[in-house]
PDB file of C-alpha atoms in Angstrom:
ATOM      1  CA  MET A  53      44.544  25.633 -52.057  1.00  0.00           C
ATOM      2  CA  ALA A  54      45.038  23.025 -49.327  1.00  0.00           C
ATOM      3  CA  THR A  55      41.986  20.784 -49.162  1.00  0.00           C
ATOM      4  CA  SER A  56      40.998  18.267 -46.561  1.00  0.00           C
ATOM      5  CA  ILE A  57      38.427  15.498 -46.374  1.00  0.00           C
ATOM      6  CA  ARG A  58      36.788  15.818 -42.997  1.00  0.00           C
ATOM      7  CA  LEU A  59      33.595  15.485 -40.995  1.00  0.00           C
ATOM      8  CA  SER A  60      31.104  18.336 -40.729  1.00  0.00           C
ATOM      9  CA  ARG A  61      28.753  17.973 -37.785  1.00  0.00           C
ATOM     10  CA  GLY A  62      25.005  18.181 -38.011  1.00  0.00           C
ATOM     11  CA  GLY A  63      22.139  16.745 -36.010  1.00  0.00           C
ATOM     12  CA  SER A  64      20.705  17.842 -32.716  1.00  0.00           C
ATOM     13  CA  LYS A  65      22.173  17.784 -29.240  1.00  0.00           C
ATOM     14  CA  LYS A  66      23.364  14.269 -28.254  1.00  0.00           C
ATOM     15  CA  ARG A  67      22.224  12.941 -31.668  1.00  0.00           C
ATOM     16  CA  PRO A  68      25.270  13.515 -33.876  1.00  0.00           C
ATOM     17  CA  TYR A  69      25.216  13.169 -37.641  1.00  0.00           C
ATOM     18  CA  TYR A  70      28.203  13.960 -39.811  1.00  0.00           C
ATOM     19  CA  ARG A  71      28.651  14.792 -43.480  1.00  0.00           C
ATOM     20  CA  ILE A  72      31.909  13.719 -45.065  1.00  0.00           C
ATOM     21  CA  VAL A  73      32.992  16.792 -47.013  1.00  0.00           C
ATOM     22  CA  VAL A  74      35.911  18.106 -49.011  1.00  0.00           C
ATOM     23  CA  ALA A  75      36.705  21.595 -47.759  1.00  0.00           C
ATOM     24  CA  ASP A  76      39.393  24.227 -47.750  1.00  0.00           C
ATOM     25  CA  SER A  77      41.537  23.456 -44.718  1.00  0.00           C
ATOM     26  CA  ARG A  78      41.096  27.047 -43.492  1.00  0.00           C
ATOM     27  CA  ALA A  79      37.274  26.901 -43.546  1.00  0.00           C
ATOM     28  CA  PRO A  80      35.375  26.332 -40.273  1.00  0.00           C
ATOM     29  CA  ARG A  81      34.333  22.786 -39.362  1.00  0.00           C
ATOM     30  CA  ASP A  82      30.633  23.241 -40.069  1.00  0.00           C
ATOM     31  CA  GLY A  83      31.105  26.059 -42.569  1.00  0.00           C
ATOM     32  CA  LYS A  84      31.715  26.332 -46.278  1.00  0.00           C
ATOM     33  CA  PHE A  85      32.769  23.193 -48.142  1.00  0.00           C
ATOM     34  CA  ILE A  86      33.578  22.311 -51.738  1.00  0.00           C
ATOM     35  CA  GLU A  87      31.765  18.990 -52.111  1.00  0.00           C
ATOM     36  CA  ARG A  88      29.853  16.512 -49.999  1.00  0.00           C
ATOM     37  CA  ILE A  89      31.080  12.962 -50.641  1.00  0.00           C
ATOM     38  CA  GLY A  90      29.292  10.972 -47.961  1.00  0.00           C
ATOM     39  CA  SER A  91      27.809  10.758 -44.495  1.00  0.00           C
ATOM     40  CA  TYR A  92      28.501   9.127 -41.151  1.00  0.00           C
ATOM     41  CA  ASN A  93      25.863   8.340 -38.532  1.00  0.00           C
ATOM     42  CA  PRO A  94      27.535   7.125 -35.297  1.00  0.00           C
ATOM     43  CA  VAL A  95      24.149   6.493 -33.667  1.00  0.00           C
ATOM     44  CA  LEU A  96      23.570   3.449 -35.890  1.00  0.00           C
ATOM     45  CA  PRO A  97      25.072   0.070 -34.853  1.00  0.00           C
ATOM     46  CA  LYS A  98      28.519  -0.795 -36.192  1.00  0.00           C
ATOM     47  CA  GLY A  99      27.279  -3.511 -38.530  1.00  0.00           C
ATOM     48  CA  ASP A 100      24.747  -1.266 -40.283  1.00  0.00           C
ATOM     49  CA  GLU A 101      25.642  -0.477 -43.929  1.00  0.00           C
ATOM     50  CA  LYS A 102      24.074   3.006 -43.600  1.00  0.00           C
ATOM     51  CA  ARG A 103      26.431   3.975 -40.771  1.00  0.00           C
ATOM     52  CA  VAL A 104      29.043   5.147 -43.289  1.00  0.00           C
ATOM     53  CA  VAL A 105      27.898   6.116 -46.790  1.00  0.00           C
ATOM     54  CA  LEU A 106      30.731   7.152 -49.105  1.00  0.00           C
ATOM     55  CA  ASP A 107      30.960   8.071 -52.798  1.00  0.00           C
ATOM     56  CA  ILE A 108      34.082   6.047 -53.533  1.00  0.00           C
ATOM     57  CA  ASP A 109      34.727   7.512 -57.012  1.00  0.00           C
ATOM     58  CA  ARG A 110      34.701  11.093 -55.717  1.00  0.00           C
ATOM     59  CA  ALA A 111      36.816  10.107 -52.711  1.00  0.00           C
ATOM     60  CA  LYS A 112      39.438   8.580 -55.031  1.00  0.00           C
ATOM     61  CA  HIS A 113      39.353  11.735 -57.171  1.00  0.00           C
ATOM     62  CA  TRP A 114      39.956  14.039 -54.213  1.00  0.00           C
ATOM     63  CA  VAL A 115      42.684  11.832 -52.710  1.00  0.00           C
ATOM     64  CA  ALA A 116      44.420  11.846 -56.119  1.00  0.00           C
ATOM     65  CA  ALA A 117      44.043  15.638 -56.208  1.00  0.00           C
ATOM     66  CA  GLY A 118      45.925  15.872 -52.886  1.00  0.00           C
ATOM     67  CA  ALA A 119      43.153  16.276 -50.316  1.00  0.00           C
ATOM     68  CA  GLN A 120      44.322  15.158 -46.886  1.00  0.00           C
ATOM     69  CA  PRO A 121      41.799  13.090 -44.889  1.00  0.00           C
ATOM     70  CA  THR A 122      41.471  13.479 -41.129  1.00  0.00           C
ATOM     71  CA  ASP A 123      42.183  10.455 -38.928  1.00  0.00           C
ATOM     72  CA  ARG A 124      38.527   9.370 -38.694  1.00  0.00           C
ATOM     73  CA  VAL A 125      37.900   9.828 -42.418  1.00  0.00           C
ATOM     74  CA  ALA A 126      41.153   7.976 -43.177  1.00  0.00           C
ATOM     75  CA  ARG A 127      39.676   4.975 -41.310  1.00  0.00           C
ATOM     76  CA  PHE A 128      36.574   5.123 -43.516  1.00  0.00           C
ATOM     77  CA  LEU A 129      38.675   5.411 -46.679  1.00  0.00           C
ATOM     78  CA  ASP A 130      40.834   2.485 -45.584  1.00  0.00           C
ATOM     79  CA  ALA A 131      37.745   0.334 -44.948  1.00  0.00           C
ATOM     80  CA  ALA A 132      36.416   1.276 -48.398  1.00  0.00           C
ATOM     81  CA  GLY A 133      39.757   0.475 -50.055  1.00  0.00           C
ATOM     82  CA  VAL A 134      40.362   4.026 -51.313  1.00  0.00           C
ATOM     83  CA  LYS A 135      43.499   4.919 -49.354  1.00  0.00           C
ATOM     84  CA  GLU A 136      45.563   2.664 -47.130  1.00  0.00           C
ATOM     85  CA  ARG A 137      46.086   3.944 -43.621  1.00  0.00           C
ATOM     86  CA  ALA A 138      49.234   3.118 -41.689  1.00  0.00           C
ATOM     87  CA  ALA A 139      48.562   1.698 -38.233  1.00  0.00           C
ATOM     88  CA  ARG A 140      49.607   3.999 -35.436  1.00  0.00           C
ATOM     89  CA  ASN A 141      51.450   2.983 -32.306  1.00  0.00           C
ATOM     90  CA  ASN A 142      51.909   5.265 -29.339  1.00  0.00           C
ATOM     91  CA  PRO A 143      53.338   3.250 -26.441  1.00  0.00           C
ATOM     92  CA  LYS A 144      53.511   6.350 -24.201  1.00  0.00           C
ATOM     93  CA  LYS A 145      49.731   6.814 -24.406  1.00  0.00           C
ATOM     94  CA  ALA A 146      49.063   3.973 -21.967  1.00  0.00           C
ATOM     95  CA  GLU A 147      51.773   5.091 -19.559  1.00  0.00           C
ATOM     96  CA  PRO A 148      50.356   6.804 -16.454  1.00  0.00           C
ATOM     97  CA  GLY A 149      51.242  10.407 -15.652  1.00  0.00           C
ATOM     98  CA  GLN A 150      53.707  11.490 -12.980  1.00  0.00           C
ATOM     99  CA  LYS A 151      51.049  12.121 -10.312  1.00  0.00           C
ATOM    100  CA  ALA A 152      49.532   8.673 -10.869  1.00  0.00           C
ATOM    101  CA  LYS A 153      53.004   7.123 -10.533  1.00  0.00           C
ATOM    102  CA  ASP A 154      53.540   9.021  -7.263  1.00  0.00           C
ATOM    103  CA  ARG A 155      50.162   7.844  -5.920  1.00  0.00           C
ATOM    104  CA  ALA A 156      51.020   4.244  -6.836  1.00  0.00           C
ATOM    105  CA  GLU A 157      54.358   4.511  -5.005  1.00  0.00           C
ATOM    106  CA  ASP A 158      52.619   5.947  -1.915  1.00  0.00           C
ATOM    107  CA  ARG A 159      50.022   3.168  -2.022  1.00  0.00           C
ATOM    108  CA  ALA A 160      52.765   0.527  -2.300  1.00  0.00           C
ATOM    109  CA  ALA A 161      54.700   2.056   0.611  1.00  0.00           C
ATOM    110  CA  LYS A 162      51.581   2.137   2.801  1.00  0.00           C
ATOM    111  CA  ALA A 163      50.790  -1.470   1.894  1.00  0.00           C
ATOM    112  CA  ALA A 164      54.345  -2.520   2.816  1.00  0.00           C
ATOM    113  CA  GLU A 165      54.086  -0.696   6.166  1.00  0.00           C
ATOM    114  CA  ALA A 166      50.726  -2.307   6.865  1.00  0.00           C
ATOM    115  CA  GLU A 167      52.153  -5.750   6.056  1.00  0.00           C
ATOM    116  CA  GLU A 168      55.102  -5.165   8.393  1.00  0.00           C
ATOM    117  CA  ALA A 169      52.747  -3.988  11.138  1.00  0.00           C
ATOM    118  CA  ARG A 170      50.548  -7.053  10.633  1.00  0.00           C
ATOM    119  CA  LYS A 171      53.565  -9.385  10.870  1.00  0.00           C
ATOM    120  CA  ALA A 172      54.789  -7.604  14.001  1.00  0.00           C
ATOM    121  CA  ALA A 173      51.340  -7.906  15.574  1.00  0.00           C
ATOM    122  CA  GLU A 174      51.227 -11.635  14.768  1.00  0.00           C
ATOM    123  CA  GLU A 175      54.675 -12.133  16.286  1.00  0.00           C
ATOM    124  CA  ALA A 176      53.659 -10.148  19.358  1.00  0.00           C
ATOM    125  CA  ALA A 177      50.477 -12.213  19.688  1.00  0.00           C
ATOM    126  CA  ASN A 178      52.385 -15.485  19.347  1.00  0.00           C
ATOM    127  CA  ALA A 179      55.252 -14.517  21.664  1.00  0.00           C
ATOM    128  CA  PRO A 180      53.157 -13.733  24.815  1.00  0.00           C
ATOM    129  CA  ALA A 181      51.200 -16.963  24.350  1.00  0.00           C
ATOM    130  CA  ALA A 182      54.422 -18.972  24.613  1.00  0.00           C
ATOM    131  CA  THR A 183      55.842 -16.932  27.493  1.00  0.00           C
ATOM    132  CA  PRO A 184      53.058 -17.543  30.105  1.00  0.00           C
ATOM    133  CA  ALA A 185      53.443 -21.287  29.671  1.00  0.00           C
ATOM    134  CA  GLU A 186      57.155 -20.977  30.344  1.00  0.00           C
ATOM    135  CA  GLU A 187      56.503 -18.761  33.377  1.00  0.00           C
ATOM    136  CA  ALA A 188      53.926 -21.207  34.750  1.00  0.00           C
ATOM    137  CA  ALA A 189      56.433 -24.054  34.773  1.00  0.00           C
ATOM    138  CA  PRO A 190      58.907 -22.362  37.134  1.00  0.00           C
ATOM    139  CA  ALA A 191      56.070 -21.427  39.495  1.00  0.00           C
ATOM    140  CA  GLU A 192      54.966 -25.047  39.640  1.00  0.00           C
ATOM    141  CA  ASP A 193      58.567 -26.096  40.266  1.00  0.00           C
ATOM    142  CA  ALA A 194      58.813 -23.607  43.133  1.00  0.00           C
ATOM    143  CA  ALA A 195      55.559 -24.870  44.618  1.00  0.00           C
ATOM    144  CA  ALA A 196      56.826 -28.438  44.372  1.00  0.00           C
ATOM    145  CA  GLU A 197      60.103 -27.490  46.086  1.00  0.00           C
ATOM    146  CA  GLN A 198      58.241 -25.834  48.974  1.00  0.00           C
ATOM    147  CA  ALA A 199      56.048 -28.920  49.440  1.00  0.00           C
ATOM    148  CA  GLU A 200      59.139 -31.086  49.597  1.00  0.00           C
ATOM    149  CA  GLY A 201      61.044 -28.808  51.858  1.00  0.00           C
TER     150      GLY A 201
END
């Protein structure tokens, strides 16, 4: 029989409380179990010693007998020194999905267009300011020529 060491949920709505149990892997989560070896209360603060209560001797026995702990229970067993857990690394987990990548590209393209439009507007604002001064000079020259002539 394939056994697993897993959490069985109890407690009321929004107030979870878990029992750490050894159960047949085919049994339902909150259903029949072979033995209760501890408890886990996630409502308590992380530093509290009653947050995770574990019967270490029974946990060692069941691990030696071939029971497979779930990921969360494996963390508890590693902290208790019963079974060492290999650190996991999933670099693709942090990578955004395809739609998020597309949205980022669109945002970057719009920002580039806005920057180009801003630069063009600045150039257009600076260019007419220089041009009237140049146009005023020839008009003054013409007026001076007519006064002379």
